[in-house]
Amino acid sequence: MPLAIVILAAGQGSRMNSDLPKVLHPLAGAPLLAHVLRTAQMLEPARLVVVTGHGAEAVTRAVDALAPEAVVVHQAAQLGTAHAVAQARSALNGFSGDLLVLYGDTPFVRFDTVQAMRSARAEAALVVLGFDAADPGRYGRLITAGERLERIVEYKDATAEERAITLCNSGVLCADAAQLFTLVDAVESKNAAGEYYLTDTVGLATAQGLAAKVVRCDEAETLGINTRAELAAAEAAFQAGARAEALDNGVTMTAPDTVFLALDTVIGRDAVIGPNVVFGPGVTVETGAEIRAFCHLEGCHISRGAVVGPFARLRPGTELAEDVRVGNFVEIKNALLDEGAKVNHLSYIGDAELGEGVNVGAGTVTCNYDGVMKHRTVIGARAFIGSSTMLVAPVRVGAEAMTGSGSVITQDVPDGALALGRARQETKPGLARRLMTRLRAIKAGKTG
Ligand code: UD1
Ligand code: MG
């Protein structure tokens, strides 16, 4: 059965108290919407539609970057979830098959759960994802008769008896697309909120003799984000799950509770992650690499046998080949470090290429920025960069070349050459002692 997915993301999210549209708030290093789009993409839908409203421009930009195949439609006024689904109709022109509705602010709905809903469609025209709520609060309540779902009542419209029901609506729903649009058209806004409720489609369907069914999931899966506190709780839930998954996959973590992972973090088997390591987006750590305590990583690839940290920062575009060493207080950005290269102490390497076996001494800086443009530094294989070398880019240091400690290198260094770019040392025998004696005498004369 072909599948189309509509993600509702038009709501204001006013309880976030933010200038940023709710669905763009980050969770595990990615916008909330990215989590939902990822699940949607895993389902390989024939069509993917995102309904935007508040902050439409920014949300559209995010969708274009995350899921260019998605069609973005605009809901100018937020008249309710049924009205939101109706906005997707023209984008789904010519589509026939099932339509799945997801919410942009409900990031944890699992692929398997949606698959279970799709299978349940064999038995029912409408399938709704429900959960048993510990505290049902203001969720819509599912009114059932045995296995059958009869209707959904929104909290605001519910009687005291209905409010006592703990089986709640997650909002996720699946039905034949054409049938759902017909039902959506029939929804009226005679409810407590004056909104067109998507949930009303269930009662309308069953009144016509169509069957509706509930597929249940864990409450944690339907966690919706409406406030900063819920966003923080969702982050904690994500981290707990991601840490457990990494441990299961054979990653060693000495203090998993202090490691923060991103939605797309990939860590290989037998990698070792020390305490207090933060993974931003786009990090891959290969099998057997080691990340020591207090590292901050984003947009980088760390190959097997590499050791990073403690206290290192790897920024986007960092590529560490096998057996590379990056030590304490080192920052690397947009740089390729070839096999066995070492940058062990207090250095900045940006917009650079370091050949195989290069050794960079403590306190080295690639001076990559002239205030307007960025320039590259290229260092050939097995070159030795003396401590505290300033490499003023654009500059090349040849293979097996050396730079003297404290040099400011402004010109290319040929292969095998030694470059010194510092003032020549002058030594005055006995001068230090004579100077000190004089200074002490001056001080004594002043105070005495
Ligand atoms: C909705 C359900 C409720 C369910 C709850 C689960 C309805 C009527 N109610 O209530 O049964 O228990 O979710 O979290 O569906 N949206 C739009 N356009 C609109 C209105 C909403 O795109 O005009 C989007 C929102 O951005 C959000 C989603 O739809 O992503 C749900 O809307 P929201 O207002 O949060 O509905 P709830 O009151 O939470
Ligand atoms: Mg909501």
CSV table of C-alpha atoms and ligand atoms in Angstrom, one decimal:
chain,number,residue,atom,x,y,z
A,1,MET,CA,0.0,0.0,0.0
A,2,PRO,CA,1.6,3.4,-1.0
A,3,LEU,CA,2.0,5.8,1.9
A,4,ALA,CA,1.8,9.5,2.1
A,5,ILE,CA,2.8,11.4,5.3
A,6,VAL,CA,1.6,14.7,6.5
A,7,ILE,CA,3.5,16.4,9.3
A,8,LEU,CA,1.6,19.1,11.2
A,9,ALA,CA,3.9,21.9,12.2
A,10,ALA,CA,1.9,25.1,12.0
A,11,GLY,CA,1.2,25.6,15.7
A,12,GLN,CA,2.6,28.7,17.4
A,13,GLY,CA,4.0,26.9,20.4
A,14,SER,CA,3.3,30.0,22.5
A,15,ARG,CA,4.1,28.2,25.7
A,16,MET,CA,7.8,27.9,24.6
A,17,ASN,CA,8.0,31.6,25.1
A,18,SER,CA,10.4,31.9,22.2
A,19,ASP,CA,11.1,33.7,19.0
A,20,LEU,CA,12.1,30.4,17.4
A,21,PRO,CA,9.2,28.3,15.9
A,22,LYS,CA,8.6,25.4,18.3
A,23,VAL,CA,9.5,22.6,15.8
A,24,LEU,CA,12.9,24.2,15.3
A,25,HIS,CA,13.9,24.0,18.9
A,26,PRO,CA,16.9,21.6,19.2
A,27,LEU,CA,16.7,18.1,20.7
A,28,ALA,CA,19.8,16.0,20.7
A,29,GLY,CA,21.5,18.5,18.4
A,30,ALA,CA,18.7,18.5,15.7
A,31,PRO,CA,15.5,20.5,15.4
A,32,LEU,CA,12.4,18.7,16.8
A,33,LEU,CA,11.2,18.5,13.2
A,34,ALA,CA,14.3,16.6,12.1
A,35,HIS,CA,13.4,13.8,14.4
A,36,VAL,CA,10.0,13.5,12.9
A,37,LEU,CA,11.3,13.9,9.3
A,38,ARG,CA,13.8,11.1,10.0
A,39,THR,CA,11.1,8.7,11.1
A,40,ALA,CA,9.0,9.7,8.1
A,41,GLN,CA,11.9,9.1,5.7
A,42,MET,CA,12.6,5.7,7.2
A,43,LEU,CA,9.0,4.8,6.2
A,44,GLU,CA,9.9,5.6,2.6
A,45,PRO,CA,6.6,7.4,1.8
A,46,ALA,CA,5.6,8.1,-1.8
A,47,ARG,CA,4.8,11.7,-0.7
A,48,LEU,CA,5.9,13.7,2.3
A,49,VAL,CA,4.1,17.0,3.2
A,50,VAL,CA,4.9,19.4,6.0
A,51,VAL,CA,2.2,21.9,7.0
A,52,THR,CA,3.7,25.2,8.2
A,53,GLY,CA,2.2,28.3,9.8
A,54,HIS,CA,4.0,30.1,12.5
A,55,GLY,CA,7.6,30.8,11.5
A,56,ALA,CA,6.8,29.3,8.1
A,57,GLU,CA,9.9,30.9,6.4
A,58,ALA,CA,12.4,29.4,8.9
A,59,VAL,CA,10.5,26.1,9.0
A,60,THR,CA,10.5,25.8,5.2
A,61,ARG,CA,14.3,26.5,5.1
A,62,ALA,CA,14.8,23.7,7.7
A,63,VAL,CA,12.6,21.3,5.7
A,64,ASP,CA,14.4,22.1,2.5
A,65,ALA,CA,17.7,21.3,4.1
A,66,LEU,CA,16.6,18.1,6.0
A,67,ALA,CA,14.1,16.6,3.5
A,68,PRO,CA,14.3,18.3,0.1
A,69,GLU,CA,11.8,15.8,-1.2
A,70,ALA,CA,9.1,17.1,1.1
A,71,VAL,CA,6.4,19.5,-0.1
A,72,VAL,CA,5.8,22.4,2.2
A,73,VAL,CA,2.3,23.8,2.4
A,74,HIS,CA,1.1,26.8,4.3
A,75,GLN,CA,-1.7,27.0,6.8
A,76,ALA,CA,-2.3,30.8,7.0
A,77,ALA,CA,-4.5,30.6,10.1
A,78,GLN,CA,-4.4,27.8,12.6
A,79,LEU,CA,-8.0,26.7,12.6
A,80,GLY,CA,-7.3,23.2,14.0
A,81,THR,CA,-5.7,19.9,13.2
A,82,ALA,CA,-8.4,18.9,10.7
A,83,HIS,CA,-8.0,22.2,8.9
A,84,ALA,CA,-4.2,21.6,8.9
A,85,VAL,CA,-4.6,18.2,7.3
A,86,ALA,CA,-6.9,19.7,4.7
A,87,GLN,CA,-4.1,22.1,3.6
A,88,ALA,CA,-2.2,19.0,2.3
A,89,ARG,CA,-4.9,18.0,-0.2
A,90,SER,CA,-3.5,19.8,-3.3
A,91,ALA,CA,0.0,18.6,-2.5
A,92,LEU,CA,-1.4,15.0,-2.5
A,93,ASN,CA,-3.2,15.4,-5.8
A,94,GLY,CA,-3.1,12.1,-7.8
A,95,PHE,CA,-2.0,10.1,-4.8
A,96,SER,CA,-3.9,7.1,-3.8
A,97,GLY,CA,-3.0,5.0,-0.7
A,98,ASP,CA,-2.8,5.5,3.0
A,99,LEU,CA,-2.2,8.8,4.7
A,100,LEU,CA,-0.3,9.0,8.0
A,101,VAL,CA,-0.6,12.1,10.1
A,102,LEU,CA,2.4,12.9,12.4
A,103,TYR,CA,3.0,16.0,14.6
A,104,GLY,CA,6.1,18.1,14.3
A,105,ASP,CA,6.3,18.5,18.1
A,106,THR,CA,6.1,14.7,18.9
A,107,PRO,CA,9.6,13.5,18.1
A,108,PHE,CA,9.7,10.0,19.6
A,109,VAL,CA,7.1,8.0,17.6
A,110,ARG,CA,8.9,4.9,16.5
A,111,PHE,CA,9.2,3.3,13.1
A,112,ASP,CA,7.9,0.0,14.4
A,113,THR,CA,4.9,1.6,15.9
A,114,VAL,CA,3.9,3.2,12.7
A,115,GLN,CA,4.4,-0.1,10.9
A,116,ALA,CA,2.0,-1.7,13.4
A,117,MET,CA,-0.5,1.0,12.6
A,118,ARG,CA,-0.1,0.3,8.9
A,119,SER,CA,-0.7,-3.4,9.4
A,120,ALA,CA,-3.8,-2.6,11.5
A,121,ARG,CA,-5.3,-0.8,8.6
A,122,ALA,CA,-6.2,-4.2,7.2
A,123,GLU,CA,-8.8,-4.4,9.9
A,124,ALA,CA,-10.0,-0.8,10.2
A,125,ALA,CA,-10.6,2.2,8.0
A,126,LEU,CA,-9.0,4.5,10.6
A,127,VAL,CA,-6.2,3.6,12.9
A,128,VAL,CA,-5.3,5.9,15.8
A,129,LEU,CA,-2.2,5.7,18.0
A,130,GLY,CA,-3.2,5.7,21.6
A,131,PHE,CA,-1.4,5.3,25.0
A,132,ASP,CA,-2.3,4.7,28.6
A,133,ALA,CA,-1.4,8.0,30.3
A,134,ALA,CA,-0.1,8.1,33.8
A,135,ASP,CA,-1.5,11.6,34.0
A,136,PRO,CA,-4.0,12.0,31.1
A,137,GLY,CA,-4.1,15.8,31.7
A,138,ARG,CA,-5.5,17.6,28.7
A,139,TYR,CA,-5.1,14.9,26.1
A,140,GLY,CA,-8.0,13.8,23.9
A,141,ARG,CA,-9.7,10.7,25.4
A,142,LEU,CA,-10.3,7.5,23.3
A,143,ILE,CA,-13.8,6.2,23.7
A,144,THR,CA,-13.8,2.5,23.0
A,145,ALA,CA,-16.2,-0.4,23.0
A,146,GLY,CA,-14.1,-3.5,23.4
A,147,GLU,CA,-11.5,-3.5,20.6
A,148,ARG,CA,-13.4,-0.9,18.6
A,149,LEU,CA,-12.7,2.8,18.8
A,150,GLU,CA,-15.9,4.8,18.7
A,151,ARG,CA,-14.8,8.4,18.9
A,152,ILE,CA,-12.3,10.8,20.4
A,153,VAL,CA,-13.4,13.5,22.8
A,154,GLU,CA,-11.1,16.5,23.4
A,155,TYR,CA,-10.5,17.3,27.0
A,156,LYS,CA,-12.3,20.6,26.7
A,157,ASP,CA,-15.4,19.0,25.5
A,158,ALA,CA,-15.3,15.9,27.7
A,159,THR,CA,-17.7,15.1,30.5
A,160,ALA,CA,-16.3,14.2,34.0
A,161,GLU,CA,-16.8,10.6,33.2
A,162,GLU,CA,-14.9,10.8,29.9
A,163,ARG,CA,-12.1,12.7,31.6
A,164,ALA,CA,-11.7,9.7,33.9
A,165,ILE,CA,-10.5,7.6,30.9
A,166,THR,CA,-6.8,7.2,30.8
A,167,LEU,CA,-6.5,5.8,27.2
A,168,CYS,CA,-5.4,8.9,25.3
A,169,ASN,CA,-4.9,10.2,21.8
A,170,SER,CA,-1.4,10.6,20.6
A,171,GLY,CA,-2.6,12.5,17.5
A,172,VAL,CA,-0.9,10.0,15.1
A,173,LEU,CA,-3.5,8.6,12.8
A,174,CYS,CA,-3.6,6.5,9.6
A,175,ALA,CA,-6.4,6.1,7.0
A,176,ASP,CA,-7.0,5.9,3.3
A,177,ALA,CA,-6.1,9.4,2.0
A,178,ALA,CA,-9.2,10.0,-0.1
A,179,GLN,CA,-11.4,8.8,2.7
A,180,LEU,CA,-9.6,10.9,5.3
A,181,PHE,CA,-10.0,14.1,3.2
A,182,THR,CA,-13.7,13.3,2.8
A,183,LEU,CA,-14.0,12.9,6.6
A,184,VAL,CA,-12.0,16.1,7.2
A,185,ASP,CA,-14.4,18.0,4.9
A,186,ALA,CA,-17.3,16.8,7.1
A,187,VAL,CA,-15.7,18.1,10.4
A,188,GLU,CA,-17.5,21.1,11.8
A,189,SER,CA,-16.2,23.5,14.3
A,190,LYS,CA,-18.9,23.2,16.9
A,191,ASN,CA,-16.6,22.4,19.7
A,192,ALA,CA,-15.3,24.1,22.8
A,193,ALA,CA,-12.3,25.6,21.0
A,194,GLY,CA,-14.1,26.7,17.8
A,195,GLU,CA,-11.5,24.6,16.0
A,196,TYR,CA,-11.7,22.0,13.3
A,197,TYR,CA,-10.6,18.9,15.2
A,198,LEU,CA,-9.0,16.0,13.3
A,199,THR,CA,-10.1,13.8,16.1
A,200,ASP,CA,-13.7,14.3,15.1
A,201,THR,CA,-13.1,12.2,11.9
A,202,VAL,CA,-13.2,9.1,14.1
A,203,GLY,CA,-16.8,9.7,15.3
A,204,LEU,CA,-17.8,10.6,11.7
A,205,ALA,CA,-16.3,7.5,10.4
A,206,THR,CA,-17.9,5.1,12.9
A,207,ALA,CA,-21.3,6.8,12.4
A,208,GLN,CA,-21.0,5.8,8.7
A,209,GLY,CA,-20.2,2.2,9.8
A,210,LEU,CA,-16.5,2.4,9.1
A,211,ALA,CA,-14.3,0.6,11.6
A,212,ALA,CA,-11.7,2.5,13.8
A,213,LYS,CA,-9.0,0.9,15.8
A,214,VAL,CA,-6.5,1.9,18.4
A,215,VAL,CA,-2.9,0.8,18.2
A,216,ARG,CA,-1.2,1.3,21.6
A,217,CYS,CA,2.3,2.5,22.3
A,218,ASP,CA,4.3,3.4,25.3
A,219,GLU,CA,3.5,6.9,26.7
A,220,ALA,CA,7.2,7.9,26.4
A,221,GLU,CA,6.9,7.5,22.6
A,222,THR,CA,4.1,10.1,22.3
A,223,LEU,CA,5.8,12.7,24.4
A,224,GLY,CA,4.8,16.0,22.9
A,225,ILE,CA,6.7,19.2,23.5
A,226,ASN,CA,4.8,22.3,24.4
A,227,THR,CA,7.1,23.9,27.0
A,228,ARG,CA,10.8,24.3,27.7
A,229,ALA,CA,10.4,22.0,30.7
A,230,GLU,CA,9.0,19.3,28.3
A,231,LEU,CA,11.8,20.0,25.9
A,232,ALA,CA,14.4,19.4,28.7
A,233,ALA,CA,12.5,16.2,29.8
A,234,ALA,CA,12.6,15.0,26.1
A,235,GLU,CA,16.3,15.7,25.9
A,236,ALA,CA,16.9,13.6,29.1
A,237,ALA,CA,14.7,10.8,27.7
A,238,PHE,CA,16.6,10.9,24.3
A,239,GLN,CA,20.0,10.8,26.0
A,240,ALA,CA,19.0,7.9,28.3
A,241,GLY,CA,17.9,5.9,25.3
A,242,ALA,CA,20.9,6.8,23.1
A,243,ARG,CA,23.4,6.0,25.9
A,244,ALA,CA,21.7,2.6,26.5
A,245,GLU,CA,21.8,1.9,22.7
A,246,ALA,CA,25.5,2.8,22.5
A,247,LEU,CA,26.3,0.5,25.4
A,248,ASP,CA,24.3,-2.3,23.7
A,249,ASN,CA,26.2,-1.7,20.5
A,250,GLY,CA,29.5,-2.4,22.3
A,251,VAL,CA,30.7,1.1,23.1
A,252,THR,CA,32.6,1.5,26.4
A,253,MET,CA,31.4,4.5,28.4
A,254,THR,CA,33.0,5.0,31.8
A,255,ALA,CA,30.3,7.5,32.9
A,256,PRO,CA,27.4,7.2,30.4
A,257,ASP,CA,25.3,9.7,32.3
A,258,THR,CA,27.8,12.4,31.5
A,259,VAL,CA,28.0,11.7,27.8
A,260,PHE,CA,25.7,13.7,25.5
A,261,LEU,CA,24.8,12.2,22.1
A,262,ALA,CA,23.2,13.7,19.0
A,263,LEU,CA,20.4,12.3,16.8
A,264,ASP,CA,22.9,11.3,14.2
A,265,THR,CA,25.9,10.2,16.3
A,266,VAL,CA,27.6,7.0,15.1
A,267,ILE,CA,30.0,5.2,17.4
A,268,GLY,CA,31.6,1.9,16.5
A,269,ARG,CA,32.0,-1.2,18.5
A,270,ASP,CA,34.8,-1.2,21.1
A,271,ALA,CA,35.2,2.6,20.9
A,272,VAL,CA,35.9,4.1,24.4
A,273,ILE,CA,34.2,7.3,25.5
A,274,GLY,CA,35.4,8.9,28.7
A,275,PRO,CA,33.4,11.0,31.0
A,276,ASN,CA,31.9,14.4,30.1
A,277,VAL,CA,32.1,14.1,26.3
A,278,VAL,CA,29.6,16.1,24.2
A,279,PHE,CA,28.7,15.0,20.7
A,280,GLY,CA,27.2,17.7,18.5
A,281,PRO,CA,25.7,16.9,15.2
A,282,GLY,CA,27.5,14.9,12.5
A,283,VAL,CA,30.0,12.8,14.4
A,284,THR,CA,31.3,9.4,13.5
A,285,VAL,CA,33.7,7.5,15.7
A,286,GLU,CA,35.1,4.3,14.2
A,287,THR,CA,35.6,1.0,16.0
A,288,GLY,CA,38.3,1.1,18.6
A,289,ALA,CA,38.9,4.9,18.7
A,290,GLU,CA,39.1,6.6,22.1
A,291,ILE,CA,37.6,9.9,23.2
A,292,ARG,CA,39.0,10.9,26.5
A,293,ALA,CA,37.3,13.1,29.1
A,294,PHE,CA,35.9,16.5,28.4
A,295,CYS,CA,35.9,16.6,24.7
A,296,HIS,CA,33.4,18.6,22.5
A,297,LEU,CA,33.0,17.1,19.0
A,298,GLU,CA,30.8,18.2,16.1
A,299,GLY,CA,30.9,17.5,12.3
A,300,CYS,CA,33.9,15.2,12.5
A,301,HIS,CA,35.0,11.7,11.6
A,302,ILE,CA,37.4,9.9,13.9
A,303,SER,CA,39.0,6.7,12.5
A,304,ARG,CA,40.0,3.6,14.3
A,305,GLY,CA,42.9,3.7,16.6
A,306,ALA,CA,42.7,7.5,17.0
A,307,VAL,CA,42.9,9.0,20.5
A,308,VAL,CA,41.3,12.4,21.1
A,309,GLY,CA,41.5,14.4,24.3
A,310,PRO,CA,41.2,14.9,27.2
A,311,PHE,CA,39.9,18.4,26.7
A,312,ALA,CA,39.9,18.6,22.9
A,313,ARG,CA,37.5,20.4,20.6
A,314,LEU,CA,36.9,19.0,17.1
A,315,ARG,CA,34.8,21.3,14.9
A,316,PRO,CA,33.0,20.7,11.6
A,317,GLY,CA,35.1,19.4,8.8
A,318,THR,CA,37.6,17.6,10.9
A,319,GLU,CA,38.8,14.2,9.6
A,320,LEU,CA,41.1,12.2,11.6
A,321,ALA,CA,42.7,9.2,9.9
A,322,GLU,CA,43.8,6.0,11.7
A,323,ASP,CA,46.0,6.3,14.8
A,324,VAL,CA,45.9,10.1,14.9
A,325,ARG,CA,46.6,11.7,18.3
A,326,VAL,CA,44.8,14.9,19.3
A,327,GLY,CA,45.7,15.9,22.8
A,328,ASN,CA,44.6,18.4,25.5
A,329,PHE,CA,43.5,22.0,24.7
A,330,VAL,CA,43.7,21.4,21.0
A,331,GLU,CA,41.1,22.8,18.6
A,332,ILE,CA,40.7,21.5,15.1
A,333,LYS,CA,38.4,22.8,12.4
A,334,ASN,CA,38.0,21.9,8.8
A,335,ALA,CA,41.2,19.9,8.7
A,336,LEU,CA,42.4,16.6,7.5
A,337,LEU,CA,45.0,14.8,9.7
A,338,ASP,CA,46.5,11.8,7.9
A,339,GLU,CA,47.5,8.6,9.5
A,340,GLY,CA,49.5,8.8,12.6
A,341,ALA,CA,49.6,12.6,12.7
A,342,LYS,CA,50.0,14.1,16.2
A,343,VAL,CA,48.8,17.4,17.6
A,344,ASN,CA,49.1,16.8,21.3
A,345,HIS,CA,49.1,20.1,23.2
A,346,LEU,CA,47.5,23.6,23.1
A,347,SER,CA,47.2,24.1,19.4
A,348,TYR,CA,44.8,25.4,16.8
A,349,ILE,CA,44.6,23.7,13.5
A,350,GLY,CA,42.1,25.2,11.1
A,351,ASP,CA,41.6,24.9,7.3
A,352,ALA,CA,44.6,22.6,7.1
A,353,GLU,CA,45.9,19.4,5.7
A,354,LEU,CA,48.5,17.4,7.7
A,355,GLY,CA,50.2,14.6,6.0
A,356,GLU,CA,51.0,11.2,7.4
A,357,GLY,CA,53.0,11.1,10.6
A,358,VAL,CA,53.2,14.9,10.9
A,359,ASN,CA,54.2,16.0,14.4
A,360,VAL,CA,52.9,19.4,15.6
A,361,GLY,CA,54.6,20.8,18.7
A,362,ALA,CA,52.8,22.5,21.6
A,363,GLY,CA,51.2,25.9,21.1
A,364,THR,CA,51.2,25.8,17.3
A,365,VAL,CA,48.6,28.0,15.5
A,366,THR,CA,47.5,27.9,11.8
A,367,CYS,CA,46.8,31.6,11.3
A,368,ASN,CA,44.0,30.9,8.9
A,369,TYR,CA,42.0,34.1,9.0
A,370,ASP,CA,43.2,37.5,7.7
A,371,GLY,CA,40.1,39.3,9.0
A,372,VAL,CA,38.3,38.8,5.7
A,373,MET,CA,39.2,35.5,4.2
A,374,LYS,CA,40.2,32.0,5.3
A,375,HIS,CA,43.4,30.4,4.0
A,376,ARG,CA,44.8,26.9,3.9
A,377,THR,CA,47.9,25.4,5.5
A,378,VAL,CA,49.3,22.3,4.0
A,379,ILE,CA,51.9,20.3,5.8
A,380,GLY,CA,53.7,17.4,4.1
A,381,ALA,CA,54.2,13.9,5.4
A,382,ARG,CA,56.5,13.5,8.5
A,383,ALA,CA,57.1,17.2,8.8
A,384,PHE,CA,58.0,18.4,12.3
A,385,ILE,CA,56.5,21.6,13.4
A,386,GLY,CA,58.4,23.1,16.3
A,387,SER,CA,56.5,24.3,19.4
A,388,SER,CA,54.8,27.6,19.1
A,389,THR,CA,55.1,27.9,15.4
A,390,MET,CA,52.7,30.4,13.8
A,391,LEU,CA,51.8,29.1,10.3
A,392,VAL,CA,50.6,32.2,8.5
A,393,ALA,CA,48.3,30.8,5.8
A,394,PRO,CA,48.2,30.4,2.9
A,395,VAL,CA,51.4,28.4,3.4
A,396,ARG,CA,52.9,25.0,2.7
A,397,VAL,CA,55.4,23.1,4.7
A,398,GLY,CA,57.0,20.3,2.6
A,399,ALA,CA,57.4,16.6,3.5
A,400,GLU,CA,60.0,15.9,6.2
A,401,ALA,CA,60.6,19.6,6.7
A,402,MET,CA,61.0,21.3,10.1
A,403,THR,CA,60.2,24.6,11.6
A,404,GLY,CA,62.1,26.0,14.5
A,405,SER,CA,60.2,26.6,17.8
A,406,GLY,CA,58.7,30.0,18.0
A,407,SER,CA,58.9,30.6,14.2
A,408,VAL,CA,56.4,32.7,12.3
A,409,ILE,CA,56.3,30.9,9.0
A,410,THR,CA,55.0,33.2,6.2
A,411,GLN,CA,56.7,31.5,3.2
A,412,ASP,CA,56.5,28.0,1.9
A,413,VAL,CA,59.1,25.6,3.2
A,414,PRO,CA,60.4,23.1,0.7
A,415,ASP,CA,60.6,19.3,1.4
A,416,GLY,CA,63.3,18.4,3.8
A,417,ALA,CA,64.2,22.0,4.7
A,418,LEU,CA,64.5,23.6,8.1
A,419,ALA,CA,62.8,27.0,8.4
A,420,LEU,CA,63.5,29.5,11.2
A,421,GLY,CA,61.4,32.6,11.3
A,422,ARG,CA,62.4,34.2,14.6
A,423,ALA,CA,64.8,36.7,16.0
A,424,ARG,CA,68.4,35.4,16.5
A,425,GLN,CA,69.3,34.9,20.1
A,426,GLU,CA,71.8,37.2,21.7
A,427,THR,CA,73.6,36.2,24.9
A,428,LYS,CA,75.4,38.7,27.2
A,429,PRO,CA,77.6,37.0,29.7
A,430,GLY,CA,77.1,38.2,33.3
A,431,LEU,CA,74.5,40.8,32.4
A,432,ALA,CA,71.7,39.3,34.3
A,433,ARG,CA,73.5,39.4,37.6
A,434,ARG,CA,74.8,42.9,37.1
A,435,LEU,CA,71.3,44.1,36.2
A,436,MET,CA,69.7,42.5,39.2
A,437,THR,CA,72.3,44.0,41.5
A,438,ARG,CA,71.6,47.5,40.1
A,439,LEU,CA,67.8,47.2,40.4
A,440,ARG,CA,68.1,46.0,44.0
A,441,ALA,CA,70.3,49.0,44.8
A,442,ILE,CA,67.8,51.4,43.2
A,443,LYS,CA,65.0,49.9,45.3
A,444,ALA,CA,67.0,50.1,48.5
A,445,GLY,CA,67.9,53.7,47.8
A,446,LYS,CA,64.2,54.6,47.3
A,447,THR,CA,62.8,52.9,50.5
A,448,GLY,CA,65.8,53.7,52.7
B,1,UD1,C1,-4.0,17.2,19.9
B,1,UD1,C2,-5.3,16.3,19.8
B,1,UD1,C3,-5.5,15.6,21.1
B,1,UD1,C4,-4.2,14.8,21.5
B,1,UD1,C5,-3.0,15.7,21.5
B,1,UD1,C6,-1.8,14.9,21.6
B,1,UD1,C7,-6.8,17.4,18.2
B,1,UD1,C8,-8.0,18.2,18.1
B,1,UD1,N1,-6.4,17.1,19.4
B,1,UD1,O1,-4.3,18.2,20.9
B,1,UD1,O2,-6.6,14.7,21.0
B,1,UD1,O3,-4.4,14.1,22.7
B,1,UD1,O4,-2.9,16.4,20.3
B,1,UD1,O5,-0.6,15.7,21.8
B,1,UD1,O6,-6.2,17.0,17.2
B,1,UD1,N2,-1.5,22.1,14.3
B,1,UD1,C9,-1.4,22.7,13.1
B,1,UD1,N3,-2.5,23.6,12.7
B,1,UD1,C10,-3.5,23.8,13.5
B,1,UD1,C11,-3.5,23.2,14.8
B,1,UD1,C12,-2.5,22.4,15.2
B,1,UD1,O7,-0.5,22.5,12.3
B,1,UD1,O8,-4.4,24.6,13.1
B,1,UD1,C13,-0.4,21.2,14.7
B,1,UD1,C14,0.4,21.7,15.9
B,1,UD1,O9,1.5,22.5,15.5
B,1,UD1,C15,0.8,20.4,16.5
B,1,UD1,C16,-0.3,19.5,16.2
B,1,UD1,O10,-1.0,20.0,15.1
B,1,UD1,O11,2.0,19.9,16.0
B,1,UD1,C17,-1.3,19.3,17.4
B,1,UD1,O12,-1.8,20.6,17.7
B,1,UD1,P1,-2.1,21.0,19.2
B,1,UD1,O13,-2.7,22.4,19.2
B,1,UD1,O14,-0.8,20.8,20.0
B,1,UD1,O15,-3.2,20.0,19.7
B,1,UD1,P2,-3.5,19.5,21.1
B,1,UD1,O16,-4.4,20.5,21.8
B,1,UD1,O17,-2.2,19.1,21.8
B,2,MG,MG,-0.1,19.6,21.6
